[in-house]
Amino acid sequence: EIGMTQSPATLSVSPGERATLSCRASQSVTTKLAWYQQKPGQAPRLLIYNAFTRATGIPARFSGSGSGTEFTLTISSLQSEDFAVYYCQQGYNWPWTFGQGTRVEIK
Amino acid sequence: EVQLVESGGGLVQPGGSLRLSCAASGFTFSAYWMTWVRQAPGKGLEWVANMAERERGGETNYVDSVKGRFTISRDNAKNSLYLQMNSLRAEDTAVYYCARHRVGGREVEFWGQGTLVTVSS
């Protein structure tokens, strides 16, 4: 099973600032990497797939990068609605696995 | 509009069984991989099982922790996905999400609202 490790566990950011979230895979997942956003009491929402492709309707301030074992989700200018938990997920080998999440909170 | 509505969750004793259902609408159900993902209270996400579209013969995959206990199935005529859960354990307590894959992809594009399964005596 491929382990996914996200850092940091919690990120404190002021509105309008840039947020950088990291995700590391225990072995290469090529670019089979997705990012999700989850707000309290809601289902997750797909943000990015194939490491850098934005899902339908996702604002351009969200961008993904990386390949192999190291990936980054960048939110260029945090809006109030972006404070949430973010998960990465690999789809390279079954079982597809999620990271433990990064909570983005208001500084 | 894609809609996924789960039902069937509830309180069950350890060792018991439960069947979750998911009613799908707004898309050609038979053409998509479908999935169950769960989230224990206050915890992260775990992929439970998925099932291929009709053209791939309904291939299924399970995470090791549920193999032999859970069965995913679908009824394309009824646009419905199911998860039969047997020999339930306390660690199966979670919100179970029904979800649809992105076409040709290995990630979830649409999610239901989730149904809570609580395994406790």
Tab-separated table of C-alpha atoms in Angstrom:
chain	number	residue	atom	x	y	z
A	1	GLU	CA	0.000	0.000	0.000
A	2	ILE	CA	1.300	3.436	-0.932
A	3	GLY	CA	1.479	5.773	2.047
A	4	MET	CA	0.647	9.437	1.546
A	5	THR	CA	2.055	12.003	3.980
A	6	GLN	CA	0.836	15.583	4.041
A	7	SER	CA	2.553	18.546	5.635
A	8	PRO	CA	2.029	20.597	7.595
A	9	ALA	CA	-0.844	19.182	9.628
A	10	THR	CA	-2.163	22.708	10.169
A	11	LEU	CA	-1.384	25.844	8.202
A	12	SER	CA	-2.304	29.263	9.589
A	13	VAL	CA	-2.692	31.850	6.847
A	14	SER	CA	-4.153	35.337	6.613
A	15	PRO	CA	-6.786	36.061	3.951
A	16	GLY	CA	-5.125	37.217	0.749
A	17	GLU	CA	-1.895	35.372	1.481
A	18	ARG	CA	-0.469	32.413	-0.411
A	19	ALA	CA	-0.786	28.888	0.978
A	20	THR	CA	1.485	26.010	0.010
A	21	LEU	CA	0.510	22.458	0.981
A	22	SER	CA	2.751	19.432	0.486
A	23	CYS	CA	2.050	15.768	-0.166
A	24	ARG	CA	4.654	13.013	-0.314
A	25	ALA	CA	4.113	9.466	-1.570
A	26	SER	CA	6.042	6.481	-0.197
A	27	GLN	CA	6.800	5.426	-3.796
A	28	SER	CA	6.316	6.991	-7.186
A	29	VAL	CA	2.720	7.583	-8.236
A	30	THR	CA	3.781	9.301	-11.479
A	31	THR	CA	1.145	12.037	-11.850
A	32	LYS	CA	-1.806	10.000	-10.532
A	33	LEU	CA	-2.411	12.484	-7.751
A	34	ALA	CA	-5.565	14.360	-6.816
A	35	TRP	CA	-6.393	17.072	-4.284
A	36	TYR	CA	-9.701	17.529	-2.465
A	37	GLN	CA	-11.145	20.222	-0.217
A	38	GLN	CA	-13.476	19.343	2.652
A	39	LYS	CA	-15.424	21.779	4.809
A	40	PRO	CA	-17.060	20.786	8.123
A	41	GLY	CA	-20.173	18.699	7.658
A	42	GLN	CA	-19.712	18.479	3.896
A	43	ALA	CA	-18.476	15.874	1.454
A	44	PRO	CA	-15.069	16.491	-0.114
A	45	ARG	CA	-14.792	18.400	-3.390
A	46	LEU	CA	-12.360	17.515	-6.148
A	47	LEU	CA	-9.953	20.378	-6.868
A	48	ILE	CA	-7.081	18.942	-8.908
A	49	TYR	CA	-6.491	15.655	-10.752
A	50	ASN	CA	-3.524	14.222	-12.624
A	51	ALA	CA	-1.337	16.361	-10.354
A	52	PHE	CA	-2.023	19.710	-12.021
A	53	THR	CA	-5.366	19.715	-13.905
A	54	ARG	CA	-8.081	21.793	-12.252
A	55	ALA	CA	-11.471	20.112	-11.988
A	56	THR	CA	-14.512	21.743	-13.539
A	57	GLY	CA	-15.469	24.997	-11.859
A	58	ILE	CA	-12.364	25.267	-9.671
A	59	PRO	CA	-10.956	28.818	-9.503
A	60	ALA	CA	-7.578	29.539	-11.040
A	61	ARG	CA	-6.110	30.469	-7.637
A	62	PHE	CA	-5.819	26.706	-7.000
A	63	SER	CA	-2.860	25.073	-8.716
A	64	GLY	CA	-1.123	21.732	-8.418
A	65	SER	CA	2.381	20.656	-9.267
A	66	GLY	CA	4.788	17.779	-8.883
A	67	SER	CA	5.330	14.225	-10.050
A	68	GLY	CA	6.766	11.002	-8.717
A	69	THR	CA	6.731	11.322	-4.942
A	70	GLU	CA	6.544	15.062	-4.238
A	71	PHE	CA	3.472	17.192	-4.871
A	72	THR	CA	2.281	20.667	-3.986
A	73	LEU	CA	-1.096	22.386	-3.856
A	74	THR	CA	-0.848	26.160	-3.981
A	75	ILE	CA	-3.650	28.582	-3.221
A	76	SER	CA	-2.398	31.867	-4.572
A	77	SER	CA	-4.544	34.278	-2.545
A	78	LEU	CA	-6.662	32.752	0.190
A	79	GLN	CA	-10.331	33.662	0.245
A	80	SER	CA	-12.585	33.202	3.264
A	81	GLU	CA	-14.247	30.186	1.635
A	82	ASP	CA	-10.881	28.403	1.250
A	83	PHE	CA	-10.416	27.709	4.953
A	84	ALA	CA	-10.943	23.960	5.103
A	85	VAL	CA	-9.136	20.610	5.232
A	86	TYR	CA	-7.263	19.508	2.118
A	87	TYR	CA	-6.491	15.895	1.211
A	88	CYS	CA	-4.219	14.425	-1.433
A	89	GLN	CA	-5.029	11.023	-2.970
A	90	GLN	CA	-3.006	8.656	-5.143
A	91	GLY	CA	-4.655	6.660	-7.905
A	92	TYR	CA	-1.568	4.811	-9.102
A	93	ASN	CA	-1.860	1.523	-7.199
A	94	TRP	CA	-4.861	-0.077	-5.511
A	95	PRO	CA	-5.765	0.526	-2.762
A	96	TRP	CA	-5.986	4.159	-3.683
A	97	THR	CA	-5.007	6.075	-0.575
A	98	PHE	CA	-5.458	9.510	0.933
A	99	GLY	CA	-3.121	11.619	2.966
A	100	GLN	CA	-4.139	12.474	6.515
A	101	GLY	CA	-5.090	16.015	5.547
A	102	THR	CA	-3.854	19.577	6.057
A	103	ARG	CA	-6.115	21.991	7.890
A	104	VAL	CA	-5.899	25.550	6.561
A	105	GLU	CA	-7.042	27.938	9.258
A	106	ILE	CA	-7.372	31.680	9.587
A	107	LYS	CA	-4.325	33.353	11.110
B	1	GLU	CA	-27.368	17.775	-12.314
B	2	VAL	CA	-25.524	14.810	-10.826
B	3	GLN	CA	-27.107	13.597	-7.611
B	4	LEU	CA	-26.069	10.754	-5.315
B	5	VAL	CA	-28.296	9.975	-2.351
B	6	GLU	CA	-27.221	7.387	0.201
B	7	SER	CA	-29.489	5.539	2.588
B	8	GLY	CA	-29.373	2.570	4.922
B	9	GLY	CA	-27.013	3.795	7.625
B	10	GLY	CA	-27.739	3.431	11.303
B	11	LEU	CA	-26.754	1.762	14.557
B	12	VAL	CA	-25.782	-1.908	14.430
B	13	GLN	CA	-24.206	-4.250	16.938
B	14	PRO	CA	-20.733	-5.710	16.415
B	15	GLY	CA	-20.987	-8.760	14.188
B	16	GLY	CA	-24.153	-7.463	12.560
B	17	SER	CA	-24.956	-6.564	8.974
B	18	LEU	CA	-26.137	-3.506	7.115
B	19	ARG	CA	-26.831	-2.720	3.468
B	20	LEU	CA	-26.174	0.755	2.153
B	21	SER	CA	-27.874	2.020	-0.990
B	22	CYS	CA	-27.071	4.919	-3.262
B	23	ALA	CA	-29.568	6.310	-5.741
B	24	ALA	CA	-27.897	8.036	-8.674
B	25	SER	CA	-29.393	10.515	-11.118
B	26	GLY	CA	-28.356	13.132	-13.638
B	27	PHE	CA	-25.890	10.983	-15.571
B	28	THR	CA	-25.596	7.656	-17.417
B	29	PHE	CA	-24.976	5.505	-14.362
B	30	SER	CA	-23.886	2.387	-16.236
B	31	ALA	CA	-21.013	4.254	-17.898
B	32	TYR	CA	-19.098	5.187	-14.743
B	33	TRP	CA	-16.916	3.585	-12.117
B	34	MET	CA	-18.593	3.996	-8.733
B	35	THR	CA	-17.058	3.986	-5.308
B	36	TRP	CA	-17.630	3.903	-1.555
B	37	VAL	CA	-15.335	6.057	0.595
B	38	ARG	CA	-15.639	6.274	4.365
B	39	GLN	CA	-14.614	8.721	7.052
B	40	ALA	CA	-14.469	7.790	10.717
B	41	PRO	CA	-15.601	10.558	13.098
B	42	GLY	CA	-12.979	13.304	13.189
B	43	LYS	CA	-10.641	11.299	10.955
B	44	GLY	CA	-9.462	11.238	7.363
B	45	LEU	CA	-10.787	9.537	4.255
B	46	GLU	CA	-10.460	5.846	3.379
B	47	TRP	CA	-11.319	4.240	0.066
B	48	VAL	CA	-13.487	1.185	0.796
B	49	ALA	CA	-14.414	-0.349	-2.556
B	50	ASN	CA	-15.067	0.515	-6.154
B	51	MET	CA	-16.812	-1.085	-9.095
B	52	ALA	CA	-16.242	-0.677	-12.806
B	53	GLU	CA	-18.769	0.384	-15.405
B	54	ARG	CA	-20.719	-2.192	-17.421
B	55	GLU	CA	-18.250	-2.245	-20.317
B	56	ARG	CA	-15.521	-3.439	-17.963
B	57	GLY	CA	-17.691	-6.239	-16.647
B	58	GLY	CA	-18.219	-4.730	-13.238
B	59	GLU	CA	-14.675	-5.312	-11.944
B	60	THR	CA	-14.470	-4.742	-8.189
B	61	ASN	CA	-11.727	-3.739	-5.779
B	62	TYR	CA	-11.705	-3.717	-1.977
B	63	VAL	CA	-9.398	-2.352	0.667
B	64	ASP	CA	-7.860	-5.201	2.694
B	65	SER	CA	-9.664	-4.278	5.917
B	66	VAL	CA	-13.078	-5.060	4.391
B	67	LYS	CA	-12.242	-7.931	2.048
B	68	GLY	CA	-14.449	-10.930	2.698
B	69	ARG	CA	-16.878	-8.852	4.785
B	70	PHE	CA	-18.148	-6.137	2.417
B	71	THR	CA	-19.592	-6.568	-1.073
B	72	ILE	CA	-20.094	-3.742	-3.541
B	73	SER	CA	-22.705	-4.197	-6.248
B	74	ARG	CA	-24.728	-2.156	-8.695
B	75	ASP	CA	-28.042	-2.354	-10.516
B	76	ASN	CA	-27.668	-0.349	-13.702
B	77	ALA	CA	-31.379	-0.687	-14.481
B	78	LYS	CA	-32.204	1.020	-11.183
B	79	ASN	CA	-29.291	3.480	-11.267
B	80	SER	CA	-28.267	2.231	-7.869
B	81	LEU	CA	-25.091	1.292	-6.033
B	82	TYR	CA	-24.990	-0.904	-2.950
B	83	LEU	CA	-22.627	-1.889	-0.173
B	84	GLN	CA	-23.461	-5.031	1.771
B	85	MET	CA	-21.567	-4.936	5.049
B	86	ASN	CA	-21.312	-8.104	7.155
B	87	SER	CA	-19.419	-8.990	10.328
B	88	LEU	CA	-19.289	-5.322	11.254
B	89	ARG	CA	-16.677	-4.103	13.719
B	90	ALA	CA	-16.390	-0.993	15.864
B	91	GLU	CA	-13.684	0.276	13.529
B	92	ASP	CA	-16.177	0.295	10.643
B	93	THR	CA	-17.968	3.200	12.334
B	94	ALA	CA	-17.870	6.054	9.828
B	95	VAL	CA	-19.752	8.230	7.415
B	96	TYR	CA	-19.968	6.276	4.163
B	97	TYR	CA	-19.948	8.308	0.963
B	98	CYS	CA	-21.218	7.047	-2.368
B	99	ALA	CA	-19.202	8.647	-5.136
B	100	ARG	CA	-18.751	8.724	-8.894
B	101	HIS	CA	-15.389	8.652	-10.555
B	102	ARG	CA	-14.294	11.227	-13.075
B	103	VAL	CA	-14.689	9.639	-16.509
B	104	GLY	CA	-11.638	7.482	-17.148
B	105	GLY	CA	-10.108	8.675	-13.905
B	106	ARG	CA	-8.972	7.347	-10.571
B	107	GLU	CA	-10.431	10.100	-8.469
B	108	VAL	CA	-13.890	11.053	-7.286
B	109	GLU	CA	-15.651	13.825	-9.145
B	110	PHE	CA	-19.056	13.731	-7.421
B	111	TRP	CA	-19.976	12.757	-3.876
B	112	GLY	CA	-23.183	12.005	-2.023
B	113	GLN	CA	-23.927	13.621	1.326
B	114	GLY	CA	-22.939	10.482	3.228
B	115	THR	CA	-24.712	8.107	5.586
B	116	LEU	CA	-23.511	7.379	9.119
B	117	VAL	CA	-22.881	3.806	10.202
B	118	THR	CA	-22.320	3.273	13.916
B	119	VAL	CA	-21.177	-0.131	15.151
B	120	SER	CA	-21.671	-0.363	18.885
B	121	SER	CA	-23.252	-2.548	21.522
